Amino acid sequence: MKLLSSLFADEQVHPELLQKHARIRWKTVAADVIPLTAAEADFPAPKEVTQMLLDQISDGYFFYCSPEGEWELRELVAEISQTRYGIRCQPEHIVLTPGTAAGIWLVVRWLCQPGDECILLDPVDLLFGLAIDSVGARRVYCRVDKNTGQLDVEQLKSLLSPRTRLICLCNPHNPLGLAIPKETLQAIGELALKQNVMVLADEVWHEIIYPPAKHVSLASLEKEFAQHTLTLFGPSKTFGLSGLRIGFLVTPNEKIALQLRQVALQLGMAYSLTLYAQVGAVAALRYGWSWRDAFVAHLQQMRDYCVSRLNRIPGIYCRQPDATYVLFPDISALGMSSQAFADFLLAQARVAVVPGTTDWFGPGAEGNIRLSFATSRFVLAQALDRIEQAVTNYIS
Ligand SMILES: Cc1ncc(COP(=O)(O)O)c(C=O)c1O
């Protein structure tokens, strides 16, 4: 473990390499800015992934792959779905997508017509709303309490209508860092069953969870829930592989899996799968688990460090997340909007964060900002020093 923990030591984060490679963060900001924006890791992925990809391309061939994807990967995903998440399924039930994000689009496209309604949490990551908009369906927001992380199932029930096609869950939740409790999931499963509504359970964050919190998959709770649930995950967050672009949709219903594959073909999505993403995913799922364990141990320390430092800054309150590597501090006491505070931090602290605007996370996000802590302690210390200094200057 000692050796593995050194994978996440300060010297593993190289700003000059990140400025070259991290296309939507370090590369887009000025050299003196620390980007705590997009939720991706600043560390090299498990070395077995790199090695298997190098082996794959070393003969110089770049061939097409089948639109159904590699059987070996589907077998592995089915095995892991059962052993780690308690979801009973076979390789036939796994639909590969070019990223978890693409999986959201696929499900929405499969289920919804213009004018249909989809329930999404508020706040929540922007992907859900964008996917719903893309098919002309209507967003129906279900508030999550930002302070307690509670999701009110009675409220969810009140939002259902004859036009509701889908309930989108994000578990663990980005940006609240919340693992949805088993009792809440049980109630949501019962509701979905009774009302015959499908649930998209985006569980891409399921492995970034801090003990004693535990991730529970909705589809693992009851066989009938699983029939109403499309579980979605991928290796982006678990293994630091955001650029690999591969996602897994799991349904124990073979008919649904076939329909999803059909829609993926119609959208050209099935032809967007690459062998390299699949080879990388196989390597991660076979050999990446000790890397993941050390990563989560590092992240837990960084979470504790960042939360305690943020809470020492006047005007900022940060709830401790039990999952994910994002924080969503409340900055409303400072009297600035989320956008104004993000602009202020960029200008005065040279730290980039994501503002809690409606566009990013829904109307309920106002008053907060999101920052990612999947980097080194050294980088975080610098960023927090600068934020603390800028806020202290502002209020004094
Ligand atoms: C809830 C959620 N779903 C999906 C994604 C995107 O995952 P992927 O990189 O596999 O497309 C993210 C990324 O932040 C996310 O937070």
GROMACS .gro file of C-alpha atoms and ligand atoms in nm:
model
  412
    1MET     CA    1   0.000   0.000   0.000
    2LYS     CA    2   0.293   0.229   0.076
    3LEU     CA    3   0.417   0.197  -0.280
    4LEU     CA    4   0.068   0.249  -0.421
    5SER     CA    5   0.008   0.558  -0.211
    6SER     CA    6   0.315   0.715  -0.372
    7LEU     CA    7   0.115   0.711  -0.697
    8PHE     CA    8  -0.073   1.006  -0.553
    9ALA     CA    9   0.219   1.195  -0.398
   10ASP     CA   10   0.275   1.561  -0.482
   11GLU     CA   11   0.546   1.483  -0.739
   12GLN     CA   12   0.297   1.280  -0.946
   13VAL     CA   13   0.116   1.595  -1.050
   14HIS     CA   14   0.310   1.772  -1.324
   15PRO     CA   15   0.155   2.105  -1.424
   16GLU     CA   16   0.367   2.119  -1.743
   17LEU     CA   17   0.233   1.779  -1.858
   18LEU     CA   18  -0.120   1.866  -1.753
   19GLN     CA   19  -0.101   2.192  -1.949
   20LYS     CA   20  -0.017   1.978  -2.251
   21HIS     CA   21  -0.270   1.698  -2.198
   22ALA     CA   22  -0.568   1.814  -1.990
   23ARG     CA   23  -0.761   1.969  -2.278
   24ILE     CA   24  -1.064   2.111  -2.096
   25ARG     CA   25  -0.881   2.226  -1.781
   26TRP     CA   26  -0.511   2.302  -1.754
   27LYS     CA   27  -0.471   2.366  -2.126
   28THR     CA   28  -0.757   2.618  -2.142
   29VAL     CA   29  -0.646   2.843  -1.856
   30ALA     CA   30  -0.354   3.083  -1.819
   31ALA     CA   31  -0.036   2.927  -1.681
   32ASP     CA   32  -0.082   3.088  -1.338
   33VAL     CA   33  -0.438   2.955  -1.290
   34ILE     CA   34  -0.520   2.638  -1.094
   35PRO     CA   35  -0.822   2.472  -1.258
   36LEU     CA   36  -1.042   2.286  -1.008
   37THR     CA   37  -1.317   2.264  -1.269
   38ALA     CA   38  -1.397   1.948  -1.473
   39ALA     CA   39  -1.419   1.638  -1.253
   40GLU     CA   40  -1.121   1.436  -1.367
   41ALA     CA   41  -0.806   1.314  -1.198
   42ASP     CA   42  -0.469   1.488  -1.231
   43PHE     CA   43  -0.285   1.155  -1.193
   44PRO     CA   44  -0.163   0.903  -1.450
   45ALA     CA   45  -0.408   0.612  -1.488
   46PRO     CA   46  -0.318   0.256  -1.376
   47LYS     CA   47  -0.001   0.158  -1.563
   48GLU     CA   48  -0.158  -0.167  -1.687
   49VAL     CA   49  -0.402   0.042  -1.893
   50THR     CA   50  -0.121   0.230  -2.064
   51GLN     CA   51   0.071  -0.093  -2.120
   52MET     CA   52  -0.222  -0.279  -2.275
   53LEU     CA   53  -0.298   0.014  -2.504
   54LEU     CA   54   0.065   0.031  -2.614
   55ASP     CA   55   0.059  -0.344  -2.681
   56GLN     CA   56  -0.261  -0.301  -2.881
   57ILE     CA   57  -0.119  -0.041  -3.117
   58SER     CA   58   0.240  -0.165  -3.133
   59ASP     CA   59   0.185  -0.358  -3.461
   60GLY     CA   60   0.055  -0.044  -3.624
   61TYR     CA   61  -0.295  -0.169  -3.713
   62PHE     CA   62  -0.597   0.051  -3.657
   63PHE     CA   63  -0.896  -0.161  -3.758
   64TYR     CA   64  -1.270  -0.125  -3.717
   65CYS     CA   65  -1.435  -0.306  -3.431
   66SER     CA   66  -1.782  -0.454  -3.410
   67PRO     CA   67  -2.072  -0.223  -3.323
   68GLU     CA   68  -2.177  -0.457  -3.040
   69GLY     CA   69  -1.835  -0.420  -2.880
   70GLU     CA   70  -1.590  -0.673  -2.740
   71TRP     CA   71  -1.746  -0.978  -2.580
   72GLU     CA   72  -1.461  -0.995  -2.328
   73LEU     CA   73  -1.546  -0.648  -2.202
   74ARG     CA   74  -1.917  -0.724  -2.182
   75GLU     CA   75  -1.838  -1.040  -1.985
   76LEU     CA   76  -1.623  -0.844  -1.744
   77VAL     CA   77  -1.882  -0.569  -1.698
   78ALA     CA   78  -2.152  -0.831  -1.630
   79GLU     CA   79  -1.926  -1.008  -1.379
   80ILE     CA   80  -1.840  -0.686  -1.197
   81SER     CA   81  -2.202  -0.569  -1.200
   82GLN     CA   82  -2.289  -0.885  -1.010
   83THR     CA   83  -1.994  -0.917  -0.776
   84ARG     CA   84  -1.941  -0.552  -0.683
   85TYR     CA   85  -2.287  -0.400  -0.724
   86GLY     CA   86  -2.525  -0.695  -0.681
   87ILE     CA   87  -2.692  -0.649  -1.021
   88ARG     CA   88  -2.782  -0.984  -1.176
   89CYS     CA   89  -2.705  -0.975  -1.547
   90GLN     CA   90  -2.532  -1.152  -1.836
   91PRO     CA   91  -2.297  -1.019  -2.107
   92GLU     CA   92  -2.602  -1.005  -2.340
   93HIS     CA   93  -2.746  -0.742  -2.107
   94ILE     CA   94  -2.454  -0.501  -2.139
   95VAL     CA   95  -2.475  -0.218  -2.391
   96LEU     CA   96  -2.148  -0.037  -2.456
   97THR     CA   97  -2.156   0.336  -2.528
   98PRO     CA   98  -1.880   0.582  -2.620
   99GLY     CA   99  -1.878   0.730  -2.268
  100THR     CA  100  -2.120   0.734  -1.976
  101ALA     CA  101  -2.250   1.069  -2.102
  102ALA     CA  102  -2.346   0.904  -2.432
  103GLY     CA  103  -2.537   0.644  -2.229
  104ILE     CA  104  -2.760   0.919  -2.086
  105TRP     CA  105  -2.836   1.044  -2.439
  106LEU     CA  106  -2.907   0.689  -2.556
  107VAL     CA  107  -3.158   0.616  -2.281
  108VAL     CA  108  -3.338   0.947  -2.327
  109ARG     CA  109  -3.354   0.894  -2.704
  110TRP     CA  110  -3.484   0.541  -2.659
  111LEU     CA  111  -3.766   0.640  -2.421
  112CYS     CA  112  -3.874   0.995  -2.498
  113GLN     CA  113  -4.069   1.182  -2.761
  114PRO     CA  114  -4.103   1.560  -2.782
  115GLY     CA  115  -4.336   1.679  -2.505
  116ASP     CA  116  -4.266   1.383  -2.274
  117GLU     CA  117  -4.146   1.458  -1.923
  118CYS     CA  118  -3.826   1.348  -1.754
  119ILE     CA  119  -3.761   1.402  -1.386
  120LEU     CA  120  -3.412   1.512  -1.293
  121LEU     CA  121  -3.263   1.616  -0.963
  122ASP     CA  122  -3.192   1.979  -0.878
  123PRO     CA  123  -2.911   2.050  -0.845
  124VAL     CA  124  -2.741   1.789  -1.060
  125ASP     CA  125  -2.472   1.768  -1.328
  126LEU     CA  126  -2.570   1.944  -1.651
  127LEU     CA  127  -2.559   1.630  -1.869
  128PHE     CA  128  -2.908   1.512  -1.772
  129GLY     CA  129  -3.080   1.837  -1.867
  130LEU     CA  130  -2.890   1.864  -2.194
  131ALA     CA  131  -2.985   1.508  -2.294
  132ILE     CA  132  -3.352   1.569  -2.208
  133ASP     CA  133  -3.354   1.893  -2.410
  134SER     CA  134  -3.195   1.718  -2.708
  135VAL     CA  135  -3.506   1.507  -2.774
  136GLY     CA  136  -3.754   1.789  -2.709
  137ALA     CA  137  -3.867   1.638  -2.378
  138ARG     CA  138  -3.946   1.857  -2.078
  139ARG     CA  139  -3.725   1.887  -1.770
  140VAL     CA  140  -3.911   1.840  -1.442
  141TYR     CA  141  -3.685   1.924  -1.150
  142CYS     CA  142  -3.696   1.740  -0.819
  143ARG     CA  143  -3.520   1.939  -0.546
  144VAL     CA  144  -3.249   1.778  -0.335
  145ASP     CA  145  -3.182   1.954  -0.004
  146LYS     CA  146  -2.834   2.102  -0.044
  147ASN     CA  147  -2.770   2.108   0.329
  148THR     CA  148  -2.883   1.760   0.424
  149GLY     CA  149  -2.854   1.590   0.086
  150GLN     CA  150  -3.206   1.454   0.138
  151LEU     CA  151  -3.414   1.358  -0.161
  152ASP     CA  152  -3.784   1.383  -0.081
  153VAL     CA  153  -3.962   1.083  -0.234
  154GLU     CA  154  -4.307   1.234  -0.162
  155GLN     CA  155  -4.206   1.534  -0.372
  156LEU     CA  156  -4.079   1.301  -0.643
  157LYS     CA  157  -4.414   1.124  -0.641
  158SER     CA  158  -4.600   1.454  -0.676
  159LEU     CA  159  -4.403   1.532  -0.992
  160LEU     CA  160  -4.510   1.220  -1.179
  161SER     CA  161  -4.768   1.270  -1.454
  162PRO     CA  162  -4.906   1.057  -1.735
  163ARG     CA  163  -4.632   1.207  -1.956
  164THR     CA  164  -4.344   1.104  -1.728
  165ARG     CA  165  -4.115   0.865  -1.912
  166LEU     CA  166  -3.804   0.864  -1.701
  167ILE     CA  167  -3.664   0.943  -1.358
  168CYS     CA  168  -3.294   1.033  -1.377
  169LEU     CA  169  -3.099   0.948  -1.064
  170CYS     CA  170  -2.740   1.043  -1.004
  171ASN     CA  171  -2.606   0.810  -0.736
  172PRO     CA  172  -2.359   0.899  -0.593
  173HIS     CA  173  -2.466   1.251  -0.661
  174ASN     CA  174  -2.264   1.510  -0.850
  175PRO     CA  175  -2.230   1.785  -0.723
  176LEU     CA  176  -2.360   1.710  -0.369
  177GLY     CA  177  -2.124   1.417  -0.313
  178LEU     CA  178  -2.403   1.212  -0.169
  179ALA     CA  179  -2.452   0.836  -0.173
  180ILE     CA  180  -2.832   0.797  -0.188
  181PRO     CA  181  -2.940   0.593   0.118
  182LYS     CA  182  -3.085   0.246   0.070
  183GLU     CA  183  -3.423   0.345   0.220
  184THR     CA  184  -3.461   0.631  -0.028
  185LEU     CA  185  -3.370   0.401  -0.316
  186GLN     CA  186  -3.617   0.141  -0.191
  187ALA     CA  187  -3.894   0.404  -0.192
  188ILE     CA  188  -3.796   0.525  -0.540
  189GLY     CA  189  -3.794   0.166  -0.669
  190GLU     CA  190  -4.141   0.104  -0.529
  191LEU     CA  191  -4.268   0.425  -0.684
  192ALA     CA  192  -4.122   0.344  -1.025
  193LEU     CA  193  -4.271  -0.003  -1.014
  194LYS     CA  194  -4.615   0.116  -0.911
  195GLN     CA  195  -4.623   0.393  -1.172
  196ASN     CA  196  -4.448   0.183  -1.436
  197VAL     CA  197  -4.178   0.444  -1.498
  198MET     CA  198  -3.821   0.366  -1.596
  199VAL     CA  199  -3.529   0.492  -1.388
  200LEU     CA  200  -3.190   0.585  -1.525
  201ALA     CA  201  -2.945   0.521  -1.241
  202ASP     CA  202  -2.624   0.701  -1.337
  203GLU     CA  203  -2.375   0.538  -1.102
  204VAL     CA  204  -2.054   0.654  -1.267
  205TRP     CA  205  -1.933   0.773  -0.924
  206HIS     CA  206  -2.007   0.443  -0.745
  207GLU     CA  207  -1.644   0.358  -0.667
  208ILE     CA  208  -1.549   0.699  -0.528
  209ILE     CA  209  -1.703   0.650  -0.189
  210TYR     CA  210  -1.566   0.706   0.160
  211PRO     CA  211  -1.621   0.461   0.444
  212PRO     CA  212  -1.845   0.417   0.634
  213ALA     CA  213  -2.066   0.529   0.343
  214LYS     CA  214  -2.163   0.250   0.106
  215HIS     CA  215  -2.285   0.263  -0.248
  216VAL     CA  216  -2.615   0.087  -0.312
  217SER     CA  217  -2.735   0.014  -0.664
  218LEU     CA  218  -3.107   0.058  -0.712
  219ALA     CA  219  -3.111  -0.245  -0.944
  220SER     CA  220  -2.961  -0.466  -0.672
  221LEU     CA  221  -3.248  -0.416  -0.428
  222GLU     CA  222  -3.527  -0.613  -0.594
  223LYS     CA  223  -3.560  -0.812  -0.914
  224GLU     CA  224  -3.859  -0.604  -1.023
  225PHE     CA  225  -3.670  -0.279  -0.961
  226ALA     CA  226  -3.394  -0.405  -1.188
  227GLN     CA  227  -3.650  -0.452  -1.468
  228HIS     CA  228  -3.733  -0.082  -1.437
  229THR     CA  229  -3.376   0.040  -1.403
  230LEU     CA  230  -3.103   0.120  -1.651
  231THR     CA  231  -2.780   0.127  -1.457
  232LEU     CA  232  -2.506   0.333  -1.613
  233PHE     CA  233  -2.138   0.350  -1.528
  234GLY     CA  234  -1.792   0.360  -1.682
  235PRO     CA  235  -1.422   0.382  -1.594
  236SER     CA  236  -1.381   0.763  -1.617
  237LYS     CA  237  -1.402   0.843  -1.247
  238THR     CA  238  -1.292   0.513  -1.093
  239PHE     CA  239  -0.965   0.478  -1.282
  240GLY     CA  240  -0.882   0.833  -1.398
  241LEU     CA  241  -0.980   0.749  -1.756
  242SER     CA  242  -1.208   1.037  -1.855
  243GLY     CA  243  -1.057   1.063  -2.202
  244LEU     CA  244  -1.101   0.695  -2.285
  245ARG     CA  245  -1.471   0.747  -2.371
  246ILE     CA  246  -1.644   0.425  -2.283
  247GLY     CA  247  -1.957   0.362  -2.081
  248PHE     CA  248  -2.166   0.062  -1.978
  249LEU     CA  249  -2.545   0.041  -1.970
  250VAL     CA  250  -2.674  -0.254  -1.771
  251THR     CA  251  -3.027  -0.390  -1.788
  252PRO     CA  252  -3.131  -0.743  -1.690
  253ASN     CA  253  -3.394  -0.727  -1.964
  254GLU     CA  254  -3.263  -0.868  -2.293
  255LYS     CA  255  -3.541  -0.707  -2.497
  256ILE     CA  256  -3.450  -0.363  -2.362
  257ALA     CA  257  -3.080  -0.427  -2.427
  258LEU     CA  258  -3.163  -0.516  -2.790
  259GLN     CA  259  -3.374  -0.204  -2.833
  260LEU     CA  260  -3.101   0.013  -2.686
  261ARG     CA  261  -2.846  -0.141  -2.920
  262GLN     CA  262  -3.082  -0.071  -3.211
  263VAL     CA  263  -3.113   0.296  -3.116
  264ALA     CA  264  -2.736   0.316  -3.068
  265LEU     CA  265  -2.700   0.189  -3.427
  266GLN     CA  266  -2.951   0.441  -3.561
  267LEU     CA  267  -2.768   0.724  -3.387
  268GLY     CA  268  -2.431   0.616  -3.523
  269MET     CA  269  -2.324   0.568  -3.163
  270ALA     CA  270  -2.248   0.198  -3.203
  271TYR     CA  271  -2.007   0.283  -3.484
  272SER     CA  272  -1.833   0.533  -3.259
  273LEU     CA  273  -1.695   0.266  -3.029
  274THR     CA  274  -1.321   0.220  -3.058
  275LEU     CA  275  -1.119  -0.086  -2.980
  276TYR     CA  276  -0.872   0.125  -2.783
  277ALA     CA  277  -1.136   0.244  -2.537
  278GLN     CA  278  -1.247  -0.116  -2.490
  279VAL     CA  279  -0.895  -0.252  -2.447
  280GLY     CA  280  -0.825   0.019  -2.192
  281ALA     CA  281  -1.147  -0.060  -2.007
  282VAL     CA  282  -1.064  -0.432  -1.996
  283ALA     CA  283  -0.722  -0.352  -1.850
  284ALA     CA  284  -0.873  -0.120  -1.589
  285LEU     CA  285  -1.146  -0.363  -1.484
  286ARG     CA  286  -0.897  -0.653  -1.463
  287TYR     CA  287  -0.593  -0.489  -1.309
  288GLY     CA  288  -0.691  -0.142  -1.183
  289TRP     CA  289  -0.849  -0.218  -0.847
  290SER     CA  290  -0.547  -0.163  -0.623
  291TRP     CA  291  -0.490   0.169  -0.805
  292ARG     CA  292  -0.854   0.258  -0.733
  293ASP     CA  293  -0.818   0.167  -0.364
  294ALA     CA  294  -0.511   0.386  -0.325
  295PHE     CA  295  -0.680   0.666  -0.521
  296VAL     CA  296  -0.982   0.664  -0.288
  297ALA     CA  297  -0.754   0.660   0.020
  298HIS     CA  298  -0.576   0.968  -0.119
  299LEU     CA  299  -0.905   1.136  -0.206
  300GLN     CA  300  -1.043   1.081   0.142
  301GLN     CA  301  -0.746   1.268   0.289
  302MET     CA  302  -0.787   1.547   0.035
  303ARG     CA  303  -1.160   1.569   0.109
  304ASP     CA  304  -1.095   1.609   0.482
  305TYR     CA  305  -0.821   1.863   0.420
  306CYS     CA  306  -1.025   2.076   0.177
  307VAL     CA  307  -1.346   2.067   0.381
  308SER     CA  308  -1.172   2.176   0.699
  309ARG     CA  309  -0.982   2.454   0.523
  310LEU     CA  310  -1.289   2.583   0.337
  311ASN     CA  311  -1.490   2.591   0.659
  312ARG     CA  312  -1.225   2.812   0.817
  313ILE     CA  313  -1.278   3.078   0.549
  314PRO     CA  314  -1.538   3.337   0.661
  315GLY     CA  315  -1.855   3.332   0.451
  316ILE     CA  316  -1.801   2.979   0.316
  317TYR     CA  317  -1.973   2.666   0.439
  318CYS     CA  318  -1.886   2.323   0.296
  319ARG     CA  319  -2.076   2.003   0.380
  320GLN     CA  320  -1.855   1.696   0.389
  321PRO     CA  321  -1.938   1.469   0.094
  322ASP     CA  322  -1.945   1.093   0.145
  323ALA     CA  323  -1.875   1.020  -0.221
  324THR     CA  324  -1.730   1.174  -0.541
  325TYR     CA  325  -1.430   1.405  -0.555
  326VAL     CA  326  -1.622   1.729  -0.588
  327LEU     CA  327  -1.714   1.980  -0.317
  328PHE     CA  328  -2.012   2.212  -0.341
  329PRO     CA  329  -1.956   2.486  -0.083
  330ASP     CA  330  -2.223   2.743  -0.004
  331ILE     CA  331  -2.087   3.091  -0.068
  332SER     CA  332  -2.414   3.282  -0.044
  333ALA     CA  333  -2.313   3.457   0.282
  334LEU     CA  334  -2.052   3.650   0.084
  335GLY     CA  335  -2.327   3.837  -0.096
  336MET     CA  336  -2.213   3.748  -0.447
  337SER     CA  337  -2.389   3.529  -0.702
  338SER     CA  338  -2.224   3.198  -0.787
  339GLN     CA  339  -2.109   3.336  -1.121
  340ALA     CA  340  -1.977   3.656  -0.964
  341PHE     CA  341  -1.785   3.457  -0.703
  342ALA     CA  342  -1.635   3.224  -0.966
  343ASP     CA  343  -1.529   3.531  -1.168
  344PHE     CA  344  -1.389   3.687  -0.850
  345LEU     CA  345  -1.185   3.374  -0.769
  346LEU     CA  346  -1.046   3.361  -1.119
  347ALA     CA  347  -0.948   3.726  -1.114
  348GLN     CA  348  -0.826   3.758  -0.754
  349ALA     CA  349  -0.710   3.407  -0.659
  350ARG     CA  350  -0.622   3.269  -1.002
  351VAL     CA  351  -0.827   2.959  -0.923
  352ALA     CA  352  -1.094   2.836  -1.166
  353VAL     CA  353  -1.408   2.674  -1.025
  354VAL     CA  354  -1.749   2.586  -1.170
  355PRO     CA  355  -2.023   2.837  -1.076
  356GLY     CA  356  -2.351   2.703  -0.938
  357THR     CA  357  -2.555   2.849  -1.221
  358THR     CA  358  -2.873   2.706  -1.370
  359ASP     CA  359  -2.685   2.615  -1.688
  360TRP     CA  360  -2.438   2.400  -1.499
  361PHE     CA  361  -2.648   2.236  -1.229
  362GLY     CA  362  -3.008   2.359  -1.237
  363PRO     CA  363  -3.186   2.648  -1.059
  364GLY     CA  364  -3.126   2.503  -0.711
  365ALA     CA  365  -2.748   2.538  -0.745
  366GLU     CA  366  -2.738   2.916  -0.702
  367GLY     CA  367  -2.537   3.018  -0.397
  368ASN     CA  368  -2.279   2.742  -0.439
  369ILE     CA  369  -1.967   2.670  -0.643
  370ARG     CA  370  -1.819   2.333  -0.736
  371LEU     CA  371  -1.458   2.241  -0.706
  372SER     CA  372  -1.282   1.915  -0.783
  373PHE     CA  373  -1.017   1.785  -0.544
  374ALA     CA  374  -0.871   1.498  -0.751
  375THR     CA  375  -0.525   1.642  -0.747
  376SER     CA  376  -0.224   1.660  -0.517
  377ARG     CA  377  -0.219   1.805  -0.170
  378PHE     CA  378   0.037   2.058  -0.290
  379VAL     CA  379  -0.190   2.191  -0.565
  380LEU     CA  380  -0.489   2.200  -0.330
  381ALA     CA  381  -0.291   2.380  -0.059
  382GLN     CA  382  -0.188   2.647  -0.309
  383ALA     CA  383  -0.544   2.688  -0.437
  384LEU     CA  384  -0.689   2.709  -0.086
  385ASP     CA  385  -0.424   2.958   0.030
  386ARG     CA  386  -0.515   3.180  -0.261
  387ILE     CA  387  -0.891   3.146  -0.208
  388GLU     CA  388  -0.854   3.221   0.163
  389GLN     CA  389  -0.640   3.525   0.094
  390ALA     CA  390  -0.874   3.663  -0.172
  391VAL     CA  391  -1.186   3.621   0.043
  392THR     CA  392  -1.015   3.765   0.351
  393ASN     CA  393  -0.909   4.072   0.152
  394TYR     CA  394  -1.260   4.106   0.014
  395ILE     CA  395  -1.439   4.107   0.346
  396SER     CA  396  -1.189   4.316   0.541
  397LIG     C1  397  -2.309   1.206  -1.310
  397LIG     C2  398  -2.216   1.198  -1.427
  397LIG     N1  399  -2.248   1.121  -1.532
  397LIG     C3  400  -2.167   1.110  -1.638
  397LIG     C4  401  -2.047   1.179  -1.643
  397LIG     C5  402  -1.960   1.163  -1.762
  397LIG     O1  403  -1.894   1.040  -1.758
  397LIG     P1  404  -1.813   0.988  -1.885
  397LIG     O2  405  -1.678   1.050  -1.878
  397LIG     O3  406  -1.804   0.840  -1.866
  397LIG     O4  407  -1.890   1.026  -2.006
  397LIG     C6  408  -2.011   1.261  -1.537
  397LIG     C7  409  -1.886   1.340  -1.541
  397LIG     O5  410  -1.861   1.427  -1.463
  397LIG     C8  411  -2.097   1.270  -1.426
  397LIG     O6  412  -2.067   1.345  -1.320
   0.00000   0.00000   0.00000
